[in-house]
mmCIF file of N, CA and C in Angstrom:
data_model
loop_
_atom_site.group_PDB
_atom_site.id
_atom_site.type_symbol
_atom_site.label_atom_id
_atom_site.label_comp_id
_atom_site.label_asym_id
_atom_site.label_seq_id
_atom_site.Cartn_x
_atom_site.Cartn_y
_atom_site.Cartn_z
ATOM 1 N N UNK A 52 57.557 111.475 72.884
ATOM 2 C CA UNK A 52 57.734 112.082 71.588
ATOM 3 C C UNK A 52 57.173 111.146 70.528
ATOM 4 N N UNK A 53 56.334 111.622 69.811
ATOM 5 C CA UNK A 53 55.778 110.759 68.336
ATOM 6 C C UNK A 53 56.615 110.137 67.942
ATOM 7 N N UNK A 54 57.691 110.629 67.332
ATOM 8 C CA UNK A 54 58.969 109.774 66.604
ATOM 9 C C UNK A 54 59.572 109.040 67.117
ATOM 10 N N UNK A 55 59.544 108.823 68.142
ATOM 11 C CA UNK A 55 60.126 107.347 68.300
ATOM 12 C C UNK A 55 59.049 106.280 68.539
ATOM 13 N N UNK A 56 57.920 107.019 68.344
ATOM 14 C CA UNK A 56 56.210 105.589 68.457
ATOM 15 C C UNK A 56 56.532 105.375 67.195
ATOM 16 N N UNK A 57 56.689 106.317 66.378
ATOM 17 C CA UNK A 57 57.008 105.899 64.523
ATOM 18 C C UNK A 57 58.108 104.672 64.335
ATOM 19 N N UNK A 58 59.150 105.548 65.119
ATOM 20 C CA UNK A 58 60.445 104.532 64.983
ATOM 21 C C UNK A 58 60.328 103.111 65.461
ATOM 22 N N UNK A 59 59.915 103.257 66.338
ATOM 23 C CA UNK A 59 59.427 101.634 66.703
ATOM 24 C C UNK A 59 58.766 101.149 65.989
ATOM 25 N N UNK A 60 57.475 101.459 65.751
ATOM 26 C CA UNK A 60 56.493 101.119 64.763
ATOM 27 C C UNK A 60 57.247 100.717 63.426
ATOM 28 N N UNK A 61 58.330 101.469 62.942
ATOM 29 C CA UNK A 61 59.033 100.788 61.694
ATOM 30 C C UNK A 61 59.837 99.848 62.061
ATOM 31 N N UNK A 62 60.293 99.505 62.819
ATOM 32 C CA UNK A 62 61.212 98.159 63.220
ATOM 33 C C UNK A 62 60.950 97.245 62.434
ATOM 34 N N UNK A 63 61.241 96.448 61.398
ATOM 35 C CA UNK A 63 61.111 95.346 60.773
ATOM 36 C C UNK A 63 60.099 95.519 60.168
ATOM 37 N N UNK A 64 59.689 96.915 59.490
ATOM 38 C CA UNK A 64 58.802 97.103 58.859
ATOM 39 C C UNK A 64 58.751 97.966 57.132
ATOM 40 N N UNK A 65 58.883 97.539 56.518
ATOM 41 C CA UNK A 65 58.801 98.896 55.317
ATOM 42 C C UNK A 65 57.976 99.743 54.801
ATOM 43 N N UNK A 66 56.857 99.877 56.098
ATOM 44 C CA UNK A 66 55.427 100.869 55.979
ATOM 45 C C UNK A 66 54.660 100.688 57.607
ATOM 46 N N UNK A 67 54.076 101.296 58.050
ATOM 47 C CA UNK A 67 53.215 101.509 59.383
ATOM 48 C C UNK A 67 52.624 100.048 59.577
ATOM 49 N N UNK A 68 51.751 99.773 58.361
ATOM 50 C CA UNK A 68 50.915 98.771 58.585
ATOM 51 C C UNK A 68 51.393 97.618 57.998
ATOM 52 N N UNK A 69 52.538 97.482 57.834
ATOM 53 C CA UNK A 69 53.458 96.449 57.317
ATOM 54 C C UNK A 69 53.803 96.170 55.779
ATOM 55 N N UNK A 70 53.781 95.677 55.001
ATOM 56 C CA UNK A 70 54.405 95.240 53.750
ATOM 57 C C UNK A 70 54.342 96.103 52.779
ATOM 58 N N UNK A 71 53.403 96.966 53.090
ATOM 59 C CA UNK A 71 52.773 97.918 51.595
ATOM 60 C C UNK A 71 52.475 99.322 52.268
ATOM 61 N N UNK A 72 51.984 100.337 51.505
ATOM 62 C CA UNK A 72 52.107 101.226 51.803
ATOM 63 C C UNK A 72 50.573 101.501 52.494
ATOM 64 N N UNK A 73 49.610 102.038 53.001
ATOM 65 C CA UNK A 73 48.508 102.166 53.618
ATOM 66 C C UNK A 73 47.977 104.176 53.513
ATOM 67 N N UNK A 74 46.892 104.033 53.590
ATOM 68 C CA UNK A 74 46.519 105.994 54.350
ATOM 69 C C UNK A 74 47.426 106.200 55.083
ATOM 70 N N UNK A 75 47.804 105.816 56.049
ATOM 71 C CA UNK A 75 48.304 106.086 57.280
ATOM 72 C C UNK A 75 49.666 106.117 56.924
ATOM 73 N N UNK A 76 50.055 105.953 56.291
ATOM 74 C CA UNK A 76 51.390 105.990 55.647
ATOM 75 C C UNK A 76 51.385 107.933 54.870
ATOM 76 N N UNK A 77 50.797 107.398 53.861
ATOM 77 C CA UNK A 77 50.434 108.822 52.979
ATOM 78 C C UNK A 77 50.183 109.895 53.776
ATOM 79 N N UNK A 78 49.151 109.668 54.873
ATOM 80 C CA UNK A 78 48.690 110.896 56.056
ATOM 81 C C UNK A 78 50.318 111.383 56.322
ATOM 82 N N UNK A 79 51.061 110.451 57.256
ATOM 83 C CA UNK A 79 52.024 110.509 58.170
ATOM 84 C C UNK A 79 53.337 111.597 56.638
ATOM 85 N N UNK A 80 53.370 110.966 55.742
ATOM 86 C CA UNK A 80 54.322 111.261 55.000
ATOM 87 C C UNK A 80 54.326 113.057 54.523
ATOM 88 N N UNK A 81 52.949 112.861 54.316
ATOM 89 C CA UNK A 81 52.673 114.383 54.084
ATOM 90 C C UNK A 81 52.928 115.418 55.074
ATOM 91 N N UNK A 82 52.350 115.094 56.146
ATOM 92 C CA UNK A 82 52.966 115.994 57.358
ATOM 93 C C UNK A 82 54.420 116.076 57.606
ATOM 94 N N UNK A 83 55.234 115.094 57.443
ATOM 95 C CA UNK A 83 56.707 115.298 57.580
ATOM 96 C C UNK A 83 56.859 115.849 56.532
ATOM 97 N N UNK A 84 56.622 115.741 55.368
ATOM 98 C CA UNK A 84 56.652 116.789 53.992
ATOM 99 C C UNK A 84 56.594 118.129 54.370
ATOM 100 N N UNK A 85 55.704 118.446 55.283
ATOM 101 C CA UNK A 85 55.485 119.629 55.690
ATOM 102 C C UNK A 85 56.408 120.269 56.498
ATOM 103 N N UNK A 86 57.004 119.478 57.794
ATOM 104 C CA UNK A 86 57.677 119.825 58.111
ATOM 105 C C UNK A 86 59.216 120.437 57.546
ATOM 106 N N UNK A 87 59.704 119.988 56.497
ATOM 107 C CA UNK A 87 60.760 120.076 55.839
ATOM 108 C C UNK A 87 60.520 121.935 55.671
ATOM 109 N N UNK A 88 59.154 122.476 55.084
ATOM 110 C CA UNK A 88 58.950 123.542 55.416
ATOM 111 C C UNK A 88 59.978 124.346 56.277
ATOM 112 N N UNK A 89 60.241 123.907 57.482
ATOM 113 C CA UNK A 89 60.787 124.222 58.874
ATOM 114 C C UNK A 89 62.088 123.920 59.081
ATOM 115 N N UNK A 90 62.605 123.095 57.734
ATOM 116 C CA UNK A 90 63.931 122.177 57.919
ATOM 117 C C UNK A 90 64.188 121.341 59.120
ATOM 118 N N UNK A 91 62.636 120.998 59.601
ATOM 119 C CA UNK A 91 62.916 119.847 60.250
ATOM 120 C C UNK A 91 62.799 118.432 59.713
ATOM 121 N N UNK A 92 63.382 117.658 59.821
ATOM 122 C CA UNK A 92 63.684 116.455 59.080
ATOM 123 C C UNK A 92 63.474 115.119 60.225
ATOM 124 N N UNK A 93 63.351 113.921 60.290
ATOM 125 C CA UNK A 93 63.172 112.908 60.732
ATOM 126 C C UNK A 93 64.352 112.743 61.134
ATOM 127 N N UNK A 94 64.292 112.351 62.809
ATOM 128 C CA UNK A 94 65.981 111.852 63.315
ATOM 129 C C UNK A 94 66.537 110.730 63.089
ATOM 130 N N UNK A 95 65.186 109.719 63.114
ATOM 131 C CA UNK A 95 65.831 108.288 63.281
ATOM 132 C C UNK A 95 65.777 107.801 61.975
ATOM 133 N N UNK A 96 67.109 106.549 62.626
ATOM 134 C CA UNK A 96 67.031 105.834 60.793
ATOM 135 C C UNK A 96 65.603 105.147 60.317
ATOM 136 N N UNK A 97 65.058 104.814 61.089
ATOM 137 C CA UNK A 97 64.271 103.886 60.391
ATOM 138 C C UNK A 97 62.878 104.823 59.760
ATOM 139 N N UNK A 98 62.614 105.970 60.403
ATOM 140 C CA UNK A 98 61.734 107.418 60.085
ATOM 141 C C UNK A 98 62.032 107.440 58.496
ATOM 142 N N UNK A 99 63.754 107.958 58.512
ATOM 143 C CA UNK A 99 64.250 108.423 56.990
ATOM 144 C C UNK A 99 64.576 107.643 56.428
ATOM 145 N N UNK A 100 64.573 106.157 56.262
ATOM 146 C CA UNK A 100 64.427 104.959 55.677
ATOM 147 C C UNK A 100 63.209 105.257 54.874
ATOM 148 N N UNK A 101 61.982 104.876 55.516
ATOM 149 C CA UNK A 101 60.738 104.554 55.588
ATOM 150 C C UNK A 101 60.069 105.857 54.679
ATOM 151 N N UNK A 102 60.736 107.208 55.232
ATOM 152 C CA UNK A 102 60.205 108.830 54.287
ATOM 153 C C UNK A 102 60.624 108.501 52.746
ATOM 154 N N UNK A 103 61.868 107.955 52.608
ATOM 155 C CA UNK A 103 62.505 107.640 51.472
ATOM 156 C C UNK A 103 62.023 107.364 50.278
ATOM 157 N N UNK A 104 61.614 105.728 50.926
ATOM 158 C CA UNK A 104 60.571 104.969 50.512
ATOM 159 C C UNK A 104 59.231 105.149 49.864
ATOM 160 N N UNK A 105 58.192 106.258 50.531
ATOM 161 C CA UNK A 105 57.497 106.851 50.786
ATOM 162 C C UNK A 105 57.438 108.302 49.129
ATOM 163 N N UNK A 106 59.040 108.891 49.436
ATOM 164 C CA UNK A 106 58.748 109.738 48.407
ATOM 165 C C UNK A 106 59.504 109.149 47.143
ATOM 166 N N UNK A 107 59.717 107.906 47.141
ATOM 167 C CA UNK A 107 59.869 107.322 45.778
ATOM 168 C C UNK A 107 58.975 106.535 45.063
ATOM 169 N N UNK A 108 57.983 106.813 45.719
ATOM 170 C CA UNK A 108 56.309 106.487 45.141
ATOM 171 C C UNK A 108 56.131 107.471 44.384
ATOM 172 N N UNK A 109 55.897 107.100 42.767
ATOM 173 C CA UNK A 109 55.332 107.913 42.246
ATOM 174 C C UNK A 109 53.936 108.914 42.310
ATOM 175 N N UNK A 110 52.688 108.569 43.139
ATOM 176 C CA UNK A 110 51.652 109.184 43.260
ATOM 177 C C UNK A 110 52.266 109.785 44.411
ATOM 178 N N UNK A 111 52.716 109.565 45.241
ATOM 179 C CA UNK A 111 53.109 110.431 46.477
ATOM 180 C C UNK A 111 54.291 111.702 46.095
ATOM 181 N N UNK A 112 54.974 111.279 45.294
ATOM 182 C CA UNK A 112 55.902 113.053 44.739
ATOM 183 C C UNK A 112 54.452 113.492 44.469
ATOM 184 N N UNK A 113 53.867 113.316 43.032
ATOM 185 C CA UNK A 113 52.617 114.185 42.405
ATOM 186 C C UNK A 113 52.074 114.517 43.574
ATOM 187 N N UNK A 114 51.525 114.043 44.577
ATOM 188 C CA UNK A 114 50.760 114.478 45.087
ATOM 189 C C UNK A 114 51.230 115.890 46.375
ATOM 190 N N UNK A 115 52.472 115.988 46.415
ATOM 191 C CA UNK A 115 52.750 116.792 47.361
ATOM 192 C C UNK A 115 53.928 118.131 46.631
ATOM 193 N N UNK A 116 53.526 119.181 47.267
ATOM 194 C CA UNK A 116 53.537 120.786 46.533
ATOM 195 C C UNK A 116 55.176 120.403 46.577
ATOM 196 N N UNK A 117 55.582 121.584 45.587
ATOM 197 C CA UNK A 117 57.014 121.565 45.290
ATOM 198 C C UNK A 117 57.519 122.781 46.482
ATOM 199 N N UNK A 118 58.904 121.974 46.550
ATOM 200 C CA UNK A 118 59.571 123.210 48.118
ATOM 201 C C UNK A 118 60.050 124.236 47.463
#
């Protein structure tokens, strides 16, 4: 399952590629954005840690459609 390559991948991390936020961050965030669509949501803590994070970036709300 992807989410737990994510979840690991965040282990001691506060972004994919470590300290800061990256594409691959923004890519990944948007698609779980999407999912919410579906009311599916991220299981693990460190996923909805990390989404959190993610949508308390100001260019990242702007940039993604209202639910």
């Amino acid at each position: 399952e992807l989410e737990s390559i994510i979840e690991e991948g965040l282990t001691g991390r506060a972004f994919l590629a470590g300290g800061r936020p990256t594409i691959a961050d923004l890519s990944l965030a948007s698609s779980i954005f999407q999912l919410g669509f579906a009311d599916i949501a991220p299981a693990g803590a460190n996923t909805r840690r990390w989404f959190e994070r993610m949508l308390a970036i100001e260019g990242v709300k702007r940039s993604l459609p209202e639910k």
